[in-house]
Coordinates of C-alpha atoms in Angstrom, one line a residue:
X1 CA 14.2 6.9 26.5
X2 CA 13.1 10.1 26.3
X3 CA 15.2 11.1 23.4
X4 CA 13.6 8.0 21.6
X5 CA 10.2 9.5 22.5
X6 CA 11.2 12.6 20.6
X7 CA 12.3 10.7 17.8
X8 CA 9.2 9.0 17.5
X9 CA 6.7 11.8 18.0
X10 CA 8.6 14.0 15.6
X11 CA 8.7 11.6 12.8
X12 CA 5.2 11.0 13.1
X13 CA 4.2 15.0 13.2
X14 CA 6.6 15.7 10.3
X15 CA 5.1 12.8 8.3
X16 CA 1.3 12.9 9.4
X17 CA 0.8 16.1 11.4
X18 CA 0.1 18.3 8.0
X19 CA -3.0 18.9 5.5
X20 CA -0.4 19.2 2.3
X21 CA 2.2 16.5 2.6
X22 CA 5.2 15.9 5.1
X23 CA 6.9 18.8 7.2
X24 CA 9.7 18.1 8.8
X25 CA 10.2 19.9 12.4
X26 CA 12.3 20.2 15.4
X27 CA 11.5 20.0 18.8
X28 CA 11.2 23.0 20.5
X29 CA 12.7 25.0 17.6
X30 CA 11.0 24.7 15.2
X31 CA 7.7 24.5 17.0
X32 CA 8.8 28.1 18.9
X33 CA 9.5 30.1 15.5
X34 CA 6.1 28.4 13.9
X35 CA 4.2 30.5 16.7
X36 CA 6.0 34.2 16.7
X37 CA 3.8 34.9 13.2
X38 CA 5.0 38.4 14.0
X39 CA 3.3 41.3 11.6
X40 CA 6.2 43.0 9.6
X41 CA 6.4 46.9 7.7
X42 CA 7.1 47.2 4.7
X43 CA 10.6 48.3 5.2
X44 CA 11.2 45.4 7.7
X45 CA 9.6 42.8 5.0
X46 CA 12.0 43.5 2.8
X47 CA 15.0 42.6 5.0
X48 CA 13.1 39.6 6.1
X49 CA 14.4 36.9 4.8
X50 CA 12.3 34.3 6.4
X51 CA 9.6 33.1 4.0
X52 CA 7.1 31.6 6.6
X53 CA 4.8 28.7 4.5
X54 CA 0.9 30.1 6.0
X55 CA 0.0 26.6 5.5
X56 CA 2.9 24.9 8.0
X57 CA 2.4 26.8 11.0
X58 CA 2.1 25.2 14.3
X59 CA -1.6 26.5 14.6
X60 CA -2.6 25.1 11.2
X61 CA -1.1 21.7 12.3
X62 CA -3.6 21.7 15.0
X63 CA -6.4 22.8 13.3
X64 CA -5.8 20.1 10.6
X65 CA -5.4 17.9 13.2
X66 CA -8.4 19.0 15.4
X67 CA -11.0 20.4 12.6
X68 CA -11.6 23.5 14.4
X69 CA -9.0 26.8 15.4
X70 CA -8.6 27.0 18.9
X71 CA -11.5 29.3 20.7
X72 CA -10.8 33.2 21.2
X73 CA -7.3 33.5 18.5
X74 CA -7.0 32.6 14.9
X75 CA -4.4 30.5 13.6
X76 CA -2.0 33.1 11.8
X77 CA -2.8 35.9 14.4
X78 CA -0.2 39.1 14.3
X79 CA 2.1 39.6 17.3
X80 CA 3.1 43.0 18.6
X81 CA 6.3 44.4 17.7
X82 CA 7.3 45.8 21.2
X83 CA 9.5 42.5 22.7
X84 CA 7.3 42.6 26.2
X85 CA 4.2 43.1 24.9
X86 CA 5.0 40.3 21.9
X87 CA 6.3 38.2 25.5
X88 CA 3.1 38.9 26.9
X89 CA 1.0 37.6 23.8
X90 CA 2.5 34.7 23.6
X91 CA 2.6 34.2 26.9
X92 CA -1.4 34.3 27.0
X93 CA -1.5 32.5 23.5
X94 CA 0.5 29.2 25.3
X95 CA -2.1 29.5 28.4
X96 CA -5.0 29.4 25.8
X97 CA -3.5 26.4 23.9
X98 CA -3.1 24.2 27.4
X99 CA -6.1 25.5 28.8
X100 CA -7.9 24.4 25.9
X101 CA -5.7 20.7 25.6
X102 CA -6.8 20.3 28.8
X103 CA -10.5 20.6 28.4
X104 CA -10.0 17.9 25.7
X105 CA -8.7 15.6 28.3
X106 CA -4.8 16.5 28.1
X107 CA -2.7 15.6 30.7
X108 CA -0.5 19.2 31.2
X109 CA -0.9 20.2 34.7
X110 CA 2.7 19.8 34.5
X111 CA 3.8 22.0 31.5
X112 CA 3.7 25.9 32.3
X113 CA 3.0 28.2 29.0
X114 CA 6.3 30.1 29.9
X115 CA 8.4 27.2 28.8
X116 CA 6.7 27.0 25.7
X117 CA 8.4 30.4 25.1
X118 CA 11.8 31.1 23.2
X119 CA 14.7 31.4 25.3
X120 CA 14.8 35.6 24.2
X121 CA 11.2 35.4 25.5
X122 CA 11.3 33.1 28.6
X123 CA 14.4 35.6 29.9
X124 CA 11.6 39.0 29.6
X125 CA 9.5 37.1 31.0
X126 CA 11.9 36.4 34.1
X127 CA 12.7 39.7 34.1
X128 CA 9.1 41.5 34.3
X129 CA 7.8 39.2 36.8
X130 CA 11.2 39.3 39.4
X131 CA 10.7 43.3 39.0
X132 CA 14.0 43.9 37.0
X133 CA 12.3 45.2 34.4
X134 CA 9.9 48.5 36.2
X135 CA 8.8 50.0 33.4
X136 CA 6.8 46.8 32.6
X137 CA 5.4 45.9 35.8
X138 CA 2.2 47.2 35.1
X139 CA 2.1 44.3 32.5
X140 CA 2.8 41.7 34.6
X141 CA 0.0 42.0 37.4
X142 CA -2.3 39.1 36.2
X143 CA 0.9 37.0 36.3
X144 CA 1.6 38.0 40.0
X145 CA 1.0 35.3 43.0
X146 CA 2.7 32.2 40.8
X147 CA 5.4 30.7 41.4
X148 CA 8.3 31.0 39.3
X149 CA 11.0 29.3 37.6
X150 CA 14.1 31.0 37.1
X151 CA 16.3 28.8 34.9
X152 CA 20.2 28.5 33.3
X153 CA 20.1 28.5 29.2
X154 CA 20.9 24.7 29.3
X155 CA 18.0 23.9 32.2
X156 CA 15.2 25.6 30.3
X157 CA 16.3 24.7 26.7
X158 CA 16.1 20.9 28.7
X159 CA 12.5 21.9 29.7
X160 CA 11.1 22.9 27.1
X161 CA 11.9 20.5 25.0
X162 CA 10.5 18.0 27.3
X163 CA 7.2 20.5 27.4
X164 CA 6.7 20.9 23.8
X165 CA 6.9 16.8 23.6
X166 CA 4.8 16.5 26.2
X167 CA 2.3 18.8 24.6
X168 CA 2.4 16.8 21.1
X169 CA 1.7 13.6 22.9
X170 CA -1.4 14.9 23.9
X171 CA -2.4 16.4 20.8
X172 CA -2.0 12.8 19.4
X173 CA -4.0 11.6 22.2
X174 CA -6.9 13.6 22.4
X175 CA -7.3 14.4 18.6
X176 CA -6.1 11.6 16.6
X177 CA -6.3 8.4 19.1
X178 CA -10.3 9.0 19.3
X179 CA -10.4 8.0 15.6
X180 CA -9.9 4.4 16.7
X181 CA -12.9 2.6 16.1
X182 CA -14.0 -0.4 17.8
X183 CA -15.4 -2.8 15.1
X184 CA -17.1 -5.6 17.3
X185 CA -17.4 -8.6 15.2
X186 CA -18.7 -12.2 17.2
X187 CA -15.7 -14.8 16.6
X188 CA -16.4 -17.9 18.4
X189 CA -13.2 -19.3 18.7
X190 CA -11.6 -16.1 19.5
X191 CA -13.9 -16.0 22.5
X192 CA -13.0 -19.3 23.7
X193 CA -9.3 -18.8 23.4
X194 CA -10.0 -15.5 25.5
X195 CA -12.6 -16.5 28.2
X196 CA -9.4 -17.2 30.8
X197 CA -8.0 -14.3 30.6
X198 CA -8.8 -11.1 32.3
X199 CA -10.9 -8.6 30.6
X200 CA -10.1 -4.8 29.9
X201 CA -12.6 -2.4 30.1
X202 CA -13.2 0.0 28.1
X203 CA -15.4 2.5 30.1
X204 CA -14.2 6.3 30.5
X205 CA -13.6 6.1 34.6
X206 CA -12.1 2.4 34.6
X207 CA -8.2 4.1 34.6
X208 CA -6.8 6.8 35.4
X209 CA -3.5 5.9 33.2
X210 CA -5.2 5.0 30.1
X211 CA -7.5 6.6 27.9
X212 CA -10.7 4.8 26.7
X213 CA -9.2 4.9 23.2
X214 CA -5.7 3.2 24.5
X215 CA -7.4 0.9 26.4
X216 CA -9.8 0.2 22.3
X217 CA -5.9 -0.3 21.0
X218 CA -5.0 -2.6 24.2
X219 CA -7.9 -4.7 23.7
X220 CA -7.2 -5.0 19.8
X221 CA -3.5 -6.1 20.7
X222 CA -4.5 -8.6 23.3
X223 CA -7.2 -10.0 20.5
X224 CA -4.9 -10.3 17.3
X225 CA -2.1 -11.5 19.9
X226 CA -3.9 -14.2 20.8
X227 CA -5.7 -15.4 18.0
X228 CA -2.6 -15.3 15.9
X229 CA 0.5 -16.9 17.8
X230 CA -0.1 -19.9 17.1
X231 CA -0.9 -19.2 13.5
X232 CA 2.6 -17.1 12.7
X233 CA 4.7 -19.3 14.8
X234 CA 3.2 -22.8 14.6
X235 CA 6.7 -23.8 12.2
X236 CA 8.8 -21.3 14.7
X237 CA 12.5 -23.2 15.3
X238 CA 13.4 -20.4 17.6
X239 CA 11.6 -21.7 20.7
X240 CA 8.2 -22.7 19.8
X241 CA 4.4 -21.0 20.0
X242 CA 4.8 -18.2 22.6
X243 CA 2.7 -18.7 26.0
X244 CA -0.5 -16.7 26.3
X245 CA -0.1 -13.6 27.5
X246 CA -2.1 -10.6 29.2
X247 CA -1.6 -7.4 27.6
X248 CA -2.0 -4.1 29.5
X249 CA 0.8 -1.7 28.7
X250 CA 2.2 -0.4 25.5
X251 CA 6.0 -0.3 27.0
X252 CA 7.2 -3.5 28.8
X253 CA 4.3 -6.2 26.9
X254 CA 5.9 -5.3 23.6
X255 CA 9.0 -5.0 24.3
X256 CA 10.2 -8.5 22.9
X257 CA 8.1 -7.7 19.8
X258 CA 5.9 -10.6 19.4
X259 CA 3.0 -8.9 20.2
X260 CA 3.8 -6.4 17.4
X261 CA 4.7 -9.2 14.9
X262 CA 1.4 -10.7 15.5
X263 CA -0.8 -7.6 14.5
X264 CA 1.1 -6.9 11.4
X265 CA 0.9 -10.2 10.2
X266 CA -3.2 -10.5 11.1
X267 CA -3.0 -7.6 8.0
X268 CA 0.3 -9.2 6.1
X269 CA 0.6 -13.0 6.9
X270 CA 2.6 -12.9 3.6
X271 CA 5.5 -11.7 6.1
X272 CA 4.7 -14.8 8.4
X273 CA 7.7 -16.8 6.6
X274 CA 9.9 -14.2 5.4
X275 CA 10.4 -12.7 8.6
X276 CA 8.6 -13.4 11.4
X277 CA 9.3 -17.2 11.7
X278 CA 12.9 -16.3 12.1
X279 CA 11.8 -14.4 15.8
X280 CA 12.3 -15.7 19.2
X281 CA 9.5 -16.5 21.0
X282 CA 10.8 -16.6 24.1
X283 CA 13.7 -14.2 24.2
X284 CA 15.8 -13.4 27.1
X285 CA 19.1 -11.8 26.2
X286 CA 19.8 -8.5 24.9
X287 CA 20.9 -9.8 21.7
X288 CA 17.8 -12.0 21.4
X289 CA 15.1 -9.1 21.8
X290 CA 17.8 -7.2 19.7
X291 CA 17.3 -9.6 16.8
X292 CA 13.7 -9.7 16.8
X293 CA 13.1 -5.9 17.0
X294 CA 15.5 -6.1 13.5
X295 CA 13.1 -8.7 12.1
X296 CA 9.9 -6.6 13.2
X297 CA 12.3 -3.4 11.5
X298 CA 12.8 -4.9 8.4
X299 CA 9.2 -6.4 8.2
X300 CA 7.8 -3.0 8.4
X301 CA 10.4 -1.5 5.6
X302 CA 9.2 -4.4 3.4
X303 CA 5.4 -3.0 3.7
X304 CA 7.0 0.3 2.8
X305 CA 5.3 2.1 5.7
X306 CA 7.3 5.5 4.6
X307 CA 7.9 5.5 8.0
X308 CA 11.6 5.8 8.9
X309 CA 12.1 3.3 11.9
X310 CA 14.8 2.5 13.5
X311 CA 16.4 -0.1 16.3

């Protein structure tokens, strides 16, 4: 699950996450060498052979994303050369970044800015705040009082990839999901079809899982769902017009992807009998929510998305 989480957000930032076109990235390693802008002699330039693109940095993906730099540090700021003092920098840099995520609304309580370090990096810091390294303890005394990890190579290469994921989900959430807008258009019919079903709110304090936006995009899937199952499966041969269902979570409700056929073909209903009549509308083997996930698959390659998704 996870690895298909990391799948799907890294397609999306190498795809969408830029101001000049698609960059691909890795997660963390990428994201880790995007950061350490670290200012070079002349002599050392030269034996550089690293030729970092000013425009594909980490920092410039967020401020393309975002439309503002992050307060107190620009976007290609120098990095000392010294390894703990460089440690140190980028150890502060990482607090900023979730410090300020989290005054957007981010959800990283759990993510600490040390394992958003390289593995060279997280080890100094390890070292400088478990006293091994003396002669920079006078470095390390805004760090003192917090607990701290000490983890194998494997364990924190593990955790920080799951931190620097975690960290892109919320940049998605908090600076691109606000750009859904709710278009509030009086439908008559639709409202009858929905008075029986329970309503979602959309109020800031109404969930403490869900996002107003997400809860916008749940709303919009319960709508389309409903007004259009009985339009793209009225001719359906594979179990008839699904049942009415109540849509409040973006993992087990679209599992079977019916709901997801329903919205795409509310925008495409050219697809309805080219693909989506052939879907089961009430699946309940593997192999039947298999099928209908490669039907929703090759829909979306047919509307060439340029988006490459797989089963």
């Amino acid at each position: 699950f996870f690895q298909k989480t990391l799948n799907a957000v890294k397609t999306w930032f190498t795809i969408f996450g830029w101001s000049k076109g698609q960059n691909p990235i890795s997660i963390p390693y990428s994201l880790r060498r995007d950061v350490c802008i670290v200012q070079l002699s002349v002599v050392q330039e030269k034996n550089f052979k690293r030729n970092l693109d000013k425009d594909k940095g980490f920092y410039e993906m967020l401020l393309h994303l975002n439309g503002q730099p992050i307060p107190g540090f620009g976007a290609t700021q120098a990095l000392p050369l010294d390894p703990v003092e460089r440690m140190f920098q980028l150890h502060w840099q990482h607090s900023e970044l979730l410090s300020f995520l989290k005054s957007q609304g981010a959800c990283l309580s759990h993510v600490m800015p040390e394992f958003l370090l390289a593995p060279e990096d997280y080890k100094l810091w390890t070292e400088v705040n478990t006293g091994l390294r003396v002669g920079s303890m006078r470095s390390s005394g805004k760090l003192s009082g917090k607990r701290i990890f000490i983890l194998e190579d494997s364990v924190f290469e593990t955790m920080s990839k799951r931190a620097w994921t975690d960290v892109l989900l919320q940049i998605y959430k908090v600076f691109v999901l606000p750009r859904v807008a709710s278009c509030i258009v009086p439908d008559p019919s639709s409202l009858e079809r929905l008075q029986n079903m329970p309503g979602i709110k959309s109020e800031p304090l109404c969930s403490n899982i869900y996002s107003r936006y997400e809860r916008t995009v749940l709303i919009w899937l319960n709508k389309n769902y409903e007004k259009y199952r009985k339009i793209v499966w009225k001719d359906s041969q594979r179990g008839g017009i699904p049942p009415m269902r109540w849509i409040v979570n973006f993992d087990r409700d679209l599992l079977d992807g019916l709901v997801l056929a329903a919205q795409i073909a509310a925008y495409c209903p050219y697809l309805i009998p080219t693909h989506f009549i052939k879907m089961y509308t009430d699946p309940r083997t593997h192999e039947q929510f298999l099928h209908n996930s490669l039907v929703l698959v090759k829909a979306l390659h047919a509307v060439n998305l340029g988006i490459d998704i797989k089963v």
